[in-house]
Amino acid sequence: SRSRACQPQCSQVRPSLRTSCRKACISQDCYASVYGEAGLEEGEVDQADTKYRLCVYAELDAEAKARRAARLA
């Protein structure tokens, strides 16, 4: 999974920055779209988590549909 793939990279950062690191690693596009250039600040309460998760789910769904379409072609 994407989350597991990001674990080694993000385990090297301070604990307070790991969530931000994982989210950016899982989906750069969703992270940038939801959190903007500033990103998620250290210690900030993540009030946009649901929006981020919905973006990632939509991204994963689009990838799965593209793979299915490619197999059928």
Coordinates of N, CA and C in Angstrom, one line a residue:
S1 N 0.8 -1.2 0.0 CA 0.0 0.0 0.0 C 0.9 1.3 0.0
R2 N 0.3 2.3 -0.4 CA 1.0 3.6 -0.4 C 1.6 4.0 1.0
S3 N 0.7 3.8 2.0 CA 1.1 4.2 3.3 C 2.4 3.4 3.8
R4 N 2.4 2.1 3.5 CA 3.5 1.3 3.9 C 4.8 1.7 3.1
A5 N 4.6 2.0 1.9 CA 5.8 2.5 1.1 C 6.4 3.7 1.6
C6 N 5.6 4.6 2.3 CA 6.1 5.8 2.8 C 6.7 5.7 4.2
Q7 N 6.4 4.6 4.9 CA 6.9 4.5 6.2 C 8.4 4.6 6.4
P8 N 9.2 4.0 5.6 CA 10.7 4.1 5.9 C 11.1 5.6 5.7
Q9 N 10.6 6.2 4.7 CA 11.0 7.6 4.5 C 10.6 8.5 5.6
C10 N 9.4 8.3 6.1 CA 8.8 9.2 7.1 C 9.2 8.9 8.5
S11 N 9.7 7.7 8.7 CA 10.2 7.3 10.1 C 11.4 8.1 10.5
Q12 N 12.1 8.7 9.5 CA 13.3 9.5 9.7 C 13.0 10.9 10.2
V13 N 11.8 11.4 10.1 CA 11.5 12.8 10.5 C 11.0 12.8 11.9
R14 N 11.0 14.0 12.5 CA 10.5 14.1 13.9 C 9.1 13.6 14.0
P15 N 8.7 13.0 15.1 CA 7.4 12.5 15.3 C 6.3 13.5 15.0
S16 N 6.5 14.7 15.3 CA 5.4 15.8 15.1 C 5.2 16.1 13.6
L17 N 6.1 15.6 12.8 CA 6.0 15.9 11.3 C 5.7 14.7 10.5
R18 N 5.6 13.5 11.2 CA 5.3 12.2 10.5 C 4.0 12.2 9.7
T19 N 3.0 12.7 10.3 CA 1.7 12.7 9.6 C 1.7 13.5 8.3
S20 N 2.3 14.7 8.4 CA 2.5 15.5 7.3 C 3.3 14.8 6.2
C21 N 4.4 14.2 6.6 CA 5.3 13.5 5.7 C 4.5 12.4 5.0
R22 N 3.8 11.6 5.8 CA 3.1 10.4 5.2 C 2.0 10.9 4.2
K23 N 1.3 12.0 4.5 CA 0.3 12.5 3.6 C 0.9 13.0 2.3
A24 N 2.0 13.7 2.4 CA 2.7 14.2 1.2 C 3.2 13.1 0.4
C25 N 3.7 12.1 1.0 CA 4.3 10.9 0.3 C 3.2 10.1 -0.4
I26 N 2.1 9.9 0.3 CA 1.0 9.1 -0.2 C 0.4 9.8 -1.5
S27 N 0.2 11.1 -1.5 CA -0.4 11.8 -2.6 C 0.1 13.2 -2.6
Q28 N 1.1 13.5 -3.4 CA 1.6 14.9 -3.6 C 0.5 15.8 -4.1
D29 N -0.3 15.3 -5.0 CA -1.4 16.2 -5.6 C -2.5 16.5 -4.6
C30 N -2.9 15.5 -3.8 CA -4.0 15.7 -2.8 C -3.4 16.6 -1.7
Y31 N -2.2 16.3 -1.3 CA -1.6 17.1 -0.2 C -1.5 18.6 -0.6
A32 N -1.0 18.9 -1.9 CA -0.9 20.2 -2.3 C -2.3 20.9 -2.5
S33 N -3.3 20.1 -3.0 CA -4.6 20.6 -3.2 C -5.3 21.0 -1.9
V34 N -5.1 20.2 -0.9 CA -5.8 20.4 0.4 C -5.1 21.3 1.3
Y35 N -3.8 21.2 1.4 CA -3.0 22.0 2.4 C -2.2 23.1 1.8
G36 N -2.2 23.2 0.5 CA -1.5 24.3 -0.1 C 0.0 24.3 0.0
E37 N 0.7 25.4 -0.4 CA 2.1 25.4 -0.4 C 2.7 25.3 1.1
A38 N 2.0 25.9 2.0 CA 2.5 25.9 3.4 C 2.5 24.5 4.0
G39 N 1.6 23.6 3.5 CA 1.5 22.3 4.1 C 0.9 22.3 5.4
L40 N 0.9 21.2 6.1 CA 0.4 21.1 7.4 C 1.5 21.5 8.4
E41 N 1.2 22.5 9.2 CA 2.2 23.0 10.1 C 2.4 22.1 11.3
E42 N 3.7 22.1 11.8 CA 4.0 21.2 12.9 C 3.1 21.5 14.1
G43 N 2.5 20.5 14.6 CA 1.6 20.6 15.8 C 0.2 21.2 15.4
E44 N -0.1 21.5 14.2 CA -1.4 22.0 13.8 C -2.5 20.9 13.9
V45 N -3.6 21.3 14.3 CA -4.8 20.4 14.3 C -5.2 20.2 12.9
D46 N -5.3 19.0 12.4 CA -5.6 18.7 11.0 C -7.1 18.7 10.8
Q47 N -7.6 19.9 10.5 CA -9.1 20.0 10.2 C -9.5 19.7 8.8
A48 N -8.5 19.4 7.9 CA -8.8 19.1 6.5 C -8.6 17.6 6.2
D49 N -8.4 16.8 7.3 CA -8.1 15.4 7.1 C -9.2 14.7 6.2
T50 N -10.5 15.0 6.5 CA -11.5 14.3 5.7 C -11.4 14.7 4.2
K51 N -11.2 16.0 4.0 CA -11.0 16.4 2.6 C -9.8 15.7 1.9
Y52 N -8.7 15.6 2.6 CA -7.6 14.9 2.1 C -7.9 13.5 1.8
R53 N -8.5 12.8 2.7 CA -8.8 11.3 2.5 C -9.8 11.1 1.3
L54 N -10.8 12.0 1.2 CA -11.7 11.9 0.1 C -10.9 12.1 -1.3
C55 N -10.0 13.0 -1.3 CA -9.1 13.2 -2.5 C -8.3 12.0 -2.8
V56 N -7.7 11.4 -1.8 CA -6.9 10.2 -2.0 C -7.8 9.0 -2.5
Y57 N -9.0 8.8 -1.9 CA -9.9 7.8 -2.3 C -10.3 8.0 -3.8
A58 N -10.6 9.2 -4.2 CA -10.9 9.5 -5.5 C -9.8 9.2 -6.5
E59 N -8.6 9.5 -6.1 CA -7.4 9.3 -6.9 C -7.2 7.8 -7.0
L60 N -7.3 7.0 -6.0 CA -7.2 5.5 -6.0 C -8.3 4.9 -6.9
D61 N -9.5 5.4 -6.8 CA -10.6 4.9 -7.6 C -10.3 5.2 -9.1
A62 N -9.8 6.4 -9.4 CA -9.5 6.7 -10.8 C -8.4 5.8 -11.4
E63 N -7.4 5.5 -10.5 CA -6.3 4.6 -11.0 C -6.9 3.2 -11.2
A64 N -7.7 2.7 -10.3 CA -8.3 1.4 -10.5 C -9.2 1.3 -11.7
K65 N -9.9 2.3 -12.0 CA -10.8 2.4 -13.2 C -9.9 2.4 -14.5
A66 N -8.8 3.1 -14.4 CA -7.9 3.2 -15.6 C -7.2 1.8 -15.8
R67 N -6.9 1.1 -14.7 CA -6.3 -0.2 -14.9 C -7.3 -1.2 -15.5
R68 N -8.6 -1.1 -15.0 CA -9.6 -2.0 -15.5 C -9.9 -1.7 -17.0
A69 N -9.9 -0.5 -17.4 CA -10.1 -0.1 -18.8 C -9.0 -0.6 -19.6
A70 N -7.8 -0.5 -19.1 CA -6.6 -1.0 -19.9 C -6.7 -2.5 -20.1
R71 N -7.1 -3.2 -19.1 CA -7.2 -4.7 -19.2 C -8.3 -5.0 -20.2
L72 N -9.3 -4.3 -20.3 CA -10.4 -4.6 -21.2 C -10.1 -4.2 -22.7
A73 N -9.2 -3.3 -22.8 CA -8.9 -2.8 -24.2 C -8.1 -3.8 -25.0

